[in-house]
CSV table of C-alpha atoms in Angstrom, one decimal:
chain,number,residue,atom,x,y,z
A,752,MET,CA,-33.0,-17.9,11.4
A,753,THR,CA,-30.4,-18.0,14.4
A,754,TYR,CA,-27.2,-16.1,13.0
A,755,ILE,CA,-23.9,-17.9,12.9
A,756,PRO,CA,-21.0,-15.6,11.8
A,757,ASN,CA,-18.3,-16.3,9.0
A,758,PRO,CA,-15.5,-18.5,10.9
A,759,ASN,CA,-13.0,-17.3,8.9
A,760,ARG,CA,-13.8,-13.5,9.4
A,761,TYR,CA,-10.9,-12.4,10.3
A,762,LYS,CA,-8.7,-13.8,7.8
A,763,ASN,CA,-8.7,-11.3,5.2
A,764,MET,CA,-9.0,-8.0,7.0
A,765,PRO,CA,-6.0,-6.4,8.3
A,766,TYR,CA,-6.0,-5.1,11.4
A,767,ARG,CA,-4.1,-1.3,12.8
A,768,ARG,CA,-2.8,-0.4,16.2
A,769,CYS,CA,-4.5,3.0,17.0
A,770,GLY,CA,-1.8,5.2,17.7
A,771,LYS,CA,0.0,4.2,20.6
A,772,SER,CA,-2.8,2.2,22.4
A,773,GLY,CA,-3.0,-1.3,22.8
A,774,LEU,CA,-6.3,-1.5,20.7
A,775,MET,CA,-6.4,-2.7,16.8
A,776,LEU,CA,-9.0,-1.6,14.8
A,777,PRO,CA,-10.0,-2.8,11.4
A,778,ALA,CA,-8.9,-0.9,8.7
A,779,VAL,CA,-12.4,-0.8,7.3
A,780,SER,CA,-15.1,0.4,10.2
A,781,LEU,CA,-18.7,0.5,9.7
A,782,GLY,CA,-20.4,4.0,10.4
A,783,LEU,CA,-24.0,3.9,11.3
A,784,TRP,CA,-24.8,7.8,10.7
A,785,HIS,CA,-27.2,7.0,8.4
A,786,ASN,CA,-29.8,3.9,6.9
A,787,PHE,CA,-30.1,3.0,10.6
A,788,GLY,CA,-33.0,5.1,11.7
A,789,ALA,CA,-36.4,4.8,13.0
A,790,ILE,CA,-37.2,5.5,8.8
A,791,ASP,CA,-35.2,2.6,7.5
A,792,VAL,CA,-35.9,-1.1,7.0
A,793,LEU,CA,-34.7,-3.1,9.8
A,794,GLU,CA,-33.7,-6.5,7.9
A,795,ASN,CA,-31.7,-4.5,5.8
A,796,ALA,CA,-29.5,-2.9,8.6
A,797,ARG,CA,-29.2,-6.4,9.9
A,798,ASN,CA,-28.3,-7.6,7.1
A,799,ILE,CA,-25.2,-4.8,6.7
A,800,LEU,CA,-24.3,-5.7,9.9
A,801,ARG,CA,-23.8,-9.3,9.6
A,802,LEU,CA,-21.7,-9.1,6.4
A,803,ALA,CA,-19.8,-6.8,7.9
A,804,PHE,CA,-19.1,-9.0,10.9
A,805,ASP,CA,-18.3,-11.9,8.8
A,806,SER,CA,-16.3,-10.0,6.6
A,807,GLY,CA,-14.0,-9.1,9.6
A,808,ILE,CA,-15.7,-5.1,10.6
A,809,THR,CA,-15.7,-5.6,14.7
A,810,HIS,CA,-16.2,-1.9,14.8
A,811,PHE,CA,-19.0,-0.3,14.7
A,812,ASP,CA,-19.5,3.3,15.0
A,813,LEU,CA,-22.5,5.6,16.8
A,814,ALA,CA,-23.2,8.9,18.1
A,815,ASN,CA,-26.5,9.7,20.1
A,816,ASN,CA,-28.3,12.0,17.5
A,817,TYR,CA,-28.1,9.2,14.7
A,818,GLY,CA,-31.2,8.4,12.7
A,819,PRO,CA,-33.5,9.5,12.2
A,820,PRO,CA,-35.4,10.7,14.5
A,821,PRO,CA,-32.3,10.9,17.3
A,822,GLY,CA,-31.7,7.8,19.2
A,823,SER,CA,-33.0,5.4,17.0
A,824,ALA,CA,-30.0,4.4,15.2
A,825,GLU,CA,-28.9,3.2,18.4
A,826,GLU,CA,-32.4,1.7,19.5
A,827,THR,CA,-32.1,-0.2,16.1
A,828,PHE,CA,-28.6,-1.4,16.9
A,829,GLY,CA,-29.8,-2.3,20.3
A,830,GLU,CA,-32.4,-4.8,18.9
A,831,ILE,CA,-30.0,-6.2,16.2
A,832,PHE,CA,-27.2,-6.5,18.7
A,833,LYS,CA,-29.7,-8.5,21.1
A,834,ASP,CA,-30.6,-11.5,18.4
A,835,ASP,CA,-27.4,-11.7,16.6
A,836,PHE,CA,-24.1,-10.1,18.7
A,837,LYS,CA,-24.8,-10.6,22.2
A,838,SER,CA,-22.5,-13.6,22.5
A,839,HIS,CA,-19.8,-12.0,20.5
A,840,ARG,CA,-19.7,-8.8,22.5
A,841,ASP,CA,-15.8,-9.1,23.5
A,842,GLU,CA,-15.5,-9.2,19.4
A,843,LEU,CA,-16.5,-5.8,18.9
A,844,ILE,CA,-15.5,-2.5,19.4
A,845,ILE,CA,-18.5,-0.3,20.0
A,846,SER,CA,-18.3,3.2,19.9
A,847,THR,CA,-21.0,6.4,20.7
A,848,LYS,CA,-20.5,10.1,21.0
A,849,ALA,CA,-22.1,12.7,22.5
A,850,GLY,CA,-21.7,16.7,21.7
A,851,TRP,CA,-25.1,17.7,19.0
A,852,GLY,CA,-28.3,18.4,20.3
A,853,MET,CA,-30.3,15.8,21.7
A,854,TRP,CA,-33.0,16.8,23.8
A,855,GLU,CA,-34.6,19.9,24.9
A,856,GLY,CA,-33.9,22.5,27.1
A,857,PRO,CA,-30.0,23.8,28.6
A,858,TYR,CA,-28.7,20.0,29.4
A,859,GLY,CA,-29.2,18.4,25.9
A,860,ASP,CA,-26.5,19.8,24.2
A,861,TRP,CA,-22.4,20.6,23.6
A,862,GLY,CA,-20.2,19.6,26.3
A,863,SER,CA,-21.2,20.0,29.8
A,864,LYS,CA,-20.5,16.9,32.2
A,865,LYS,CA,-24.0,17.1,32.7
A,866,TYR,CA,-25.0,16.5,29.2
A,867,LEU,CA,-22.3,13.8,28.3
A,868,VAL,CA,-22.9,11.8,31.5
A,869,ALA,CA,-26.8,11.6,30.8
A,870,SER,CA,-26.3,11.3,27.2
A,871,LEU,CA,-24.1,8.1,27.5
A,872,ASP,CA,-26.3,6.5,30.0
A,873,GLN,CA,-29.1,6.8,27.8
A,874,SER,CA,-27.2,5.6,24.7
A,875,LEU,CA,-26.6,2.4,26.6
A,876,LYS,CA,-29.8,1.9,27.7
A,877,ARG,CA,-31.0,2.0,24.1
A,878,MET,CA,-28.3,0.0,23.0
A,879,GLY,CA,-28.5,-3.1,25.7
A,880,LEU,CA,-25.2,-2.3,26.7
A,881,ASP,CA,-23.0,-2.3,29.7
A,882,TYR,CA,-20.5,-0.3,28.5
A,883,VAL,CA,-18.8,1.2,25.2
A,884,ASP,CA,-15.3,0.5,24.0
A,885,ILE,CA,-15.1,4.2,22.9
A,886,PHE,CA,-17.1,7.6,24.0
A,887,TYR,CA,-16.1,10.8,21.8
A,888,HIS,CA,-17.1,14.6,22.3
A,889,HIS,CA,-18.6,14.9,19.3
A,890,ARG,CA,-17.6,18.5,18.4
A,891,PRO,CA,-15.7,21.3,20.6
A,892,ASP,CA,-17.7,23.4,22.9
A,893,PRO,CA,-16.5,27.1,22.9
A,894,GLU,CA,-18.3,28.0,26.1
A,895,THR,CA,-17.9,25.4,28.1
A,896,PRO,CA,-14.2,24.8,29.8
A,897,LEU,CA,-12.1,22.0,28.1
A,898,GLU,CA,-11.0,21.2,31.5
A,899,GLU,CA,-15.0,20.2,32.0
A,900,THR,CA,-15.6,18.5,29.1
A,901,MET,CA,-12.4,16.2,29.5
A,902,GLY,CA,-12.8,15.9,33.2
A,903,ALA,CA,-16.4,14.0,32.5
A,904,LEU,CA,-14.3,11.7,29.5
A,905,ASP,CA,-12.0,10.8,32.5
A,906,LEU,CA,-15.3,10.1,34.8
A,907,ILE,CA,-17.0,8.1,32.3
A,908,VAL,CA,-14.0,5.9,32.0
A,909,ARG,CA,-13.7,5.6,35.7
A,910,GLN,CA,-17.3,4.6,35.9
A,911,GLY,CA,-16.5,1.9,34.1
A,912,LYS,CA,-19.1,2.9,31.2
A,913,ALA,CA,-16.4,3.6,28.3
A,914,LEU,CA,-13.2,1.7,27.6
A,915,TYR,CA,-11.3,4.2,26.0
A,916,VAL,CA,-12.4,8.2,25.3
A,917,GLY,CA,-12.2,10.2,21.9
A,918,ILE,CA,-12.8,13.5,20.3
A,919,SER,CA,-14.6,14.7,16.7
A,920,SER,CA,-14.1,17.3,14.6
A,921,TYR,CA,-11.8,19.2,16.9
A,922,SER,CA,-9.0,21.3,15.1
A,923,ALA,CA,-5.4,20.8,15.4
A,924,SER,CA,-4.8,23.5,18.2
A,925,GLU,CA,-7.7,22.3,19.8
A,926,THR,CA,-7.1,18.7,19.9
A,927,GLU,CA,-3.4,19.2,21.1
A,928,ALA,CA,-5.0,20.9,24.0
A,929,ALA,CA,-7.6,18.1,24.8
A,930,ILE,CA,-4.4,15.6,24.8
A,931,ALA,CA,-2.7,17.4,27.1
A,932,VAL,CA,-5.6,17.8,29.7
A,933,LEU,CA,-6.9,14.0,29.4
A,934,LYS,CA,-3.2,13.2,29.8
A,935,GLN,CA,-2.8,15.0,33.3
A,936,LEU,CA,-6.0,13.4,34.0
A,937,GLY,CA,-4.6,9.7,33.3
A,938,THR,CA,-7.0,8.9,30.8
A,939,PRO,CA,-5.4,9.0,27.2
A,940,CYS,CA,-6.9,10.3,24.3
A,941,LEU,CA,-7.4,6.8,22.0
A,942,ILE,CA,-8.4,8.3,19.0
A,943,HIS,CA,-10.0,11.6,16.5
A,944,GLN,CA,-12.6,11.0,14.4
A,945,PRO,CA,-12.5,14.0,11.4
A,946,LYS,CA,-14.5,14.4,8.1
A,947,TYR,CA,-11.6,13.7,5.6
A,948,SER,CA,-11.7,13.1,2.1
A,949,MET,CA,-10.5,14.4,-1.0
A,950,PHE,CA,-12.8,17.1,-1.0
A,951,ASP,CA,-12.2,17.8,2.3
A,952,ARG,CA,-8.8,17.6,3.2
A,953,TRP,CA,-8.1,20.0,6.4
A,954,VAL,CA,-6.8,17.6,8.4
A,955,GLU,CA,-4.0,17.6,6.4
A,956,GLY,CA,-3.1,21.7,7.7
A,957,GLY,CA,-1.8,20.3,11.2
A,958,LEU,CA,-4.1,17.7,12.3
A,959,LEU,CA,-2.6,14.9,11.3
A,960,ASP,CA,0.6,15.9,12.5
A,961,VAL,CA,-0.7,16.3,16.0
A,962,LEU,CA,-2.0,12.7,16.2
A,963,GLY,CA,1.2,11.3,14.4
A,964,ASN,CA,3.3,13.2,16.9
A,965,LYS,CA,1.2,12.5,20.0
A,966,GLY,CA,0.4,8.6,18.9
A,967,VAL,CA,-3.5,9.4,19.0
A,968,GLY,CA,-5.3,6.9,16.4
A,969,CYS,CA,-7.3,8.6,13.2
A,970,ILE,CA,-10.7,7.8,11.7
A,971,PRO,CA,-12.0,9.7,9.0
A,972,PHE,CA,-15.8,9.9,8.5
A,973,SER,CA,-17.2,10.7,4.9
A,974,PRO,CA,-14.5,9.3,3.0
A,975,LEU,CA,-16.5,9.4,-0.3
A,976,ALA,CA,-18.1,12.8,0.8
A,977,GLN,CA,-21.5,11.1,1.6
A,978,GLY,CA,-21.6,9.0,-2.1
A,979,LEU,CA,-20.1,12.2,-4.3
A,980,LEU,CA,-16.7,10.3,-4.5
A,981,THR,CA,-18.4,6.9,-6.4
A,982,ASN,CA,-19.7,6.4,-9.6
A,983,LYS,CA,-23.5,7.2,-8.2
A,984,TYR,CA,-23.8,10.8,-9.5
A,985,LEU,CA,-22.0,10.9,-13.3
A,986,GLN,CA,-25.6,10.6,-14.6
A,987,GLY,CA,-27.0,13.2,-12.5
A,988,ILE,CA,-29.0,12.5,-9.1
A,989,PRO,CA,-30.5,8.9,-8.8
A,990,VAL,CA,-34.2,8.7,-7.5
A,991,GLY,CA,-33.6,7.0,-4.1
A,992,SER,CA,-29.7,8.3,-3.6
A,993,ARG,CA,-29.1,10.2,-0.4
A,994,ALA,CA,-29.0,13.6,-1.9
A,995,ALA,CA,-32.5,13.1,-3.1
A,996,SER,CA,-33.7,11.9,0.2
A,997,HIS,CA,-33.9,14.7,2.5
A,998,ARG,CA,-32.9,13.1,5.4
A,999,GLY,CA,-31.8,15.6,7.4
A,1000,ASN,CA,-29.6,15.4,9.9
A,1001,GLY,CA,-26.5,16.6,8.2
A,1002,ALA,CA,-27.1,14.3,5.2
A,1003,ILE,CA,-26.3,15.3,1.4
A,1004,GLU,CA,-28.5,17.6,-0.1
A,1005,GLU,CA,-28.4,17.9,-4.2
A,1006,ASP,CA,-26.9,21.4,-4.0
A,1007,ALA,CA,-23.9,19.8,-2.9
A,1008,ILE,CA,-23.8,17.9,-6.6
A,1009,THR,CA,-22.3,20.6,-8.6
A,1010,ASP,CA,-21.0,20.8,-12.0
A,1011,GLU,CA,-17.5,21.5,-11.1
A,1012,LYS,CA,-17.5,18.7,-8.7
A,1013,ILE,CA,-19.2,16.1,-11.1
A,1014,ALA,CA,-16.0,17.2,-13.5
A,1015,LYS,CA,-13.2,16.3,-11.0
A,1016,VAL,CA,-15.3,13.2,-10.2
A,1017,ILE,CA,-15.2,12.0,-13.7
A,1018,LYS,CA,-11.3,12.6,-14.3
A,1019,LEU,CA,-10.7,10.6,-10.6
A,1020,ASN,CA,-12.9,7.9,-12.1
A,1021,GLU,CA,-10.5,7.5,-15.1
A,1022,ILE,CA,-7.5,7.8,-12.8
A,1023,ALA,CA,-9.5,4.9,-10.7
A,1024,LEU,CA,-10.5,2.4,-14.2
A,1025,LYS,CA,-6.5,2.6,-14.8
A,1026,ARG,CA,-5.8,1.5,-11.0
A,1027,GLY,CA,-8.0,-1.4,-11.7
A,1028,GLN,CA,-10.5,0.1,-8.3
A,1029,ASN,CA,-14.2,2.0,-9.1
A,1030,LEU,CA,-14.0,5.9,-8.0
A,1031,ALA,CA,-15.4,4.6,-4.3
A,1032,GLN,CA,-12.6,1.8,-3.4
A,1033,MET,CA,-9.8,4.4,-4.9
A,1034,ALA,CA,-11.4,7.2,-2.4
A,1035,LEU,CA,-10.9,5.0,0.4
A,1036,SER,CA,-7.2,3.8,-0.6
A,1037,TRP,CA,-6.1,7.0,-0.7
A,1038,ILE,CA,-7.0,7.5,2.9
A,1039,LEU,CA,-5.6,4.8,4.2
A,1040,LYS,CA,-2.5,5.0,2.4
A,1041,ASP,CA,-1.2,7.1,4.9
A,1042,ASP,CA,0.2,5.3,8.2
A,1043,ARG,CA,-1.4,7.9,10.7
A,1044,ILE,CA,-5.1,6.4,9.7
A,1045,THR,CA,-5.8,3.8,11.9
A,1046,SER,CA,-8.9,3.1,10.2
A,1047,VAL,CA,-11.8,4.3,7.4
A,1048,LEU,CA,-15.8,4.3,8.1
A,1049,ILE,CA,-17.6,3.5,5.9
A,1050,GLY,CA,-21.7,4.4,5.8
A,1051,VAL,CA,-23.6,1.6,3.5
A,1052,SER,CA,-27.3,1.9,2.5
A,1053,LYS,CA,-27.2,-1.9,1.1
A,1054,PRO,CA,-25.1,-5.1,2.2
A,1055,GLU,CA,-23.2,-5.2,-1.4
A,1056,GLN,CA,-21.5,-1.7,-0.7
A,1057,VAL,CA,-19.9,-3.2,2.5
A,1058,THR,CA,-17.9,-5.8,0.2
A,1059,ASP,CA,-17.3,-3.3,-2.5
A,1060,SER,CA,-16.1,-0.7,-0.2
A,1061,ILE,CA,-13.2,-3.4,1.4
A,1062,LYS,CA,-12.0,-4.3,-2.2
A,1063,CYS,CA,-10.0,-0.6,-1.5
A,1064,LEU,CA,-7.7,-3.0,0.8
A,1065,ALA,CA,-6.0,-4.8,-2.3
A,1066,ASN,CA,-4.5,-1.6,-3.2
A,1067,ILE,CA,-3.3,1.1,-1.0
A,1068,SER,CA,0.1,2.1,-2.6
A,1069,PHE,CA,0.0,5.4,-5.2
A,1070,SER,CA,2.8,5.9,-7.4
A,1071,ALA,CA,4.0,9.3,-7.6
A,1072,ASP,CA,2.8,10.3,-10.9
A,1073,GLU,CA,-0.6,9.0,-9.4
A,1074,LEU,CA,-0.6,11.4,-6.4
A,1075,ASN,CA,0.5,14.5,-8.7
A,1076,ALA,CA,-2.2,13.5,-10.9
A,1077,ILE,CA,-5.3,13.6,-8.3
A,1078,ASN,CA,-3.9,16.3,-6.5
A,1079,SER,CA,-4.0,18.4,-10.3
A,1080,ILE,CA,-7.4,17.5,-10.3
A,1081,LEU,CA,-8.4,18.3,-6.9
A,1082,GLY,CA,-6.8,21.9,-7.4
């Protein structure tokens, strides 16, 4: 059946300016890290993407190694894009990344110009695209000169293969240096994608200040700690959950579901219920409360999780008492 998007898709989704750029991103974006690989059900992936777009989510985030196996999430997206979204290309922000191991030999990992240019060429073929909107270096490379890596990002924009560039998982000092090099080259750093959740607050140690001061956007990944900050694991590890699936590729495993974490989750859940939210919604709201955050990336395995996540936008304000109680629980 031909996909016809919801005509009211832009009415309820707020869009936030990405740093000091001209680009607006939806407050909630969809990440394709898991659940879009070759091992997953194509029609489920299609239904998730359709519902996301119908809900005003215009930004789909990928990487070369997403799957499993690596590359297959881009292939899945490419197939669905061709069928459902090709005529809506100018309404979409599509991002991908390179920086983790992707193919054998010395040119398939880290941050060399050779690797980044070749990887994006492969990504574009897998997705059936002429360009991506945002291309990221996925992690800092301690061996390759920063000037080479940032120079590759600049080259990619000048080649017309990406409109904007960003970085992911760079520390505050590394980010400041990358921003400076890109500015000198004439291709500004648009956005940073760090891991950030109630259980992983490292970005508060300087990175958010750098991004705010330099006018660079921020789009956290794993805001729900891969499902830990939801109701999913309150009664143990359910069959079919990500922690029980042994997917690899960075997915959460059983040993991350500790008694200490669950005790905190139970207390956080009590605060969420008092706010009229479930825990996942509160965890997303907690990140979006900071105006230095452009968007938050959700990862979902079922379409209904898209709808549930977006409900976080109904309440992104926290009282001082709520924040103090949350900080007391988190320690």
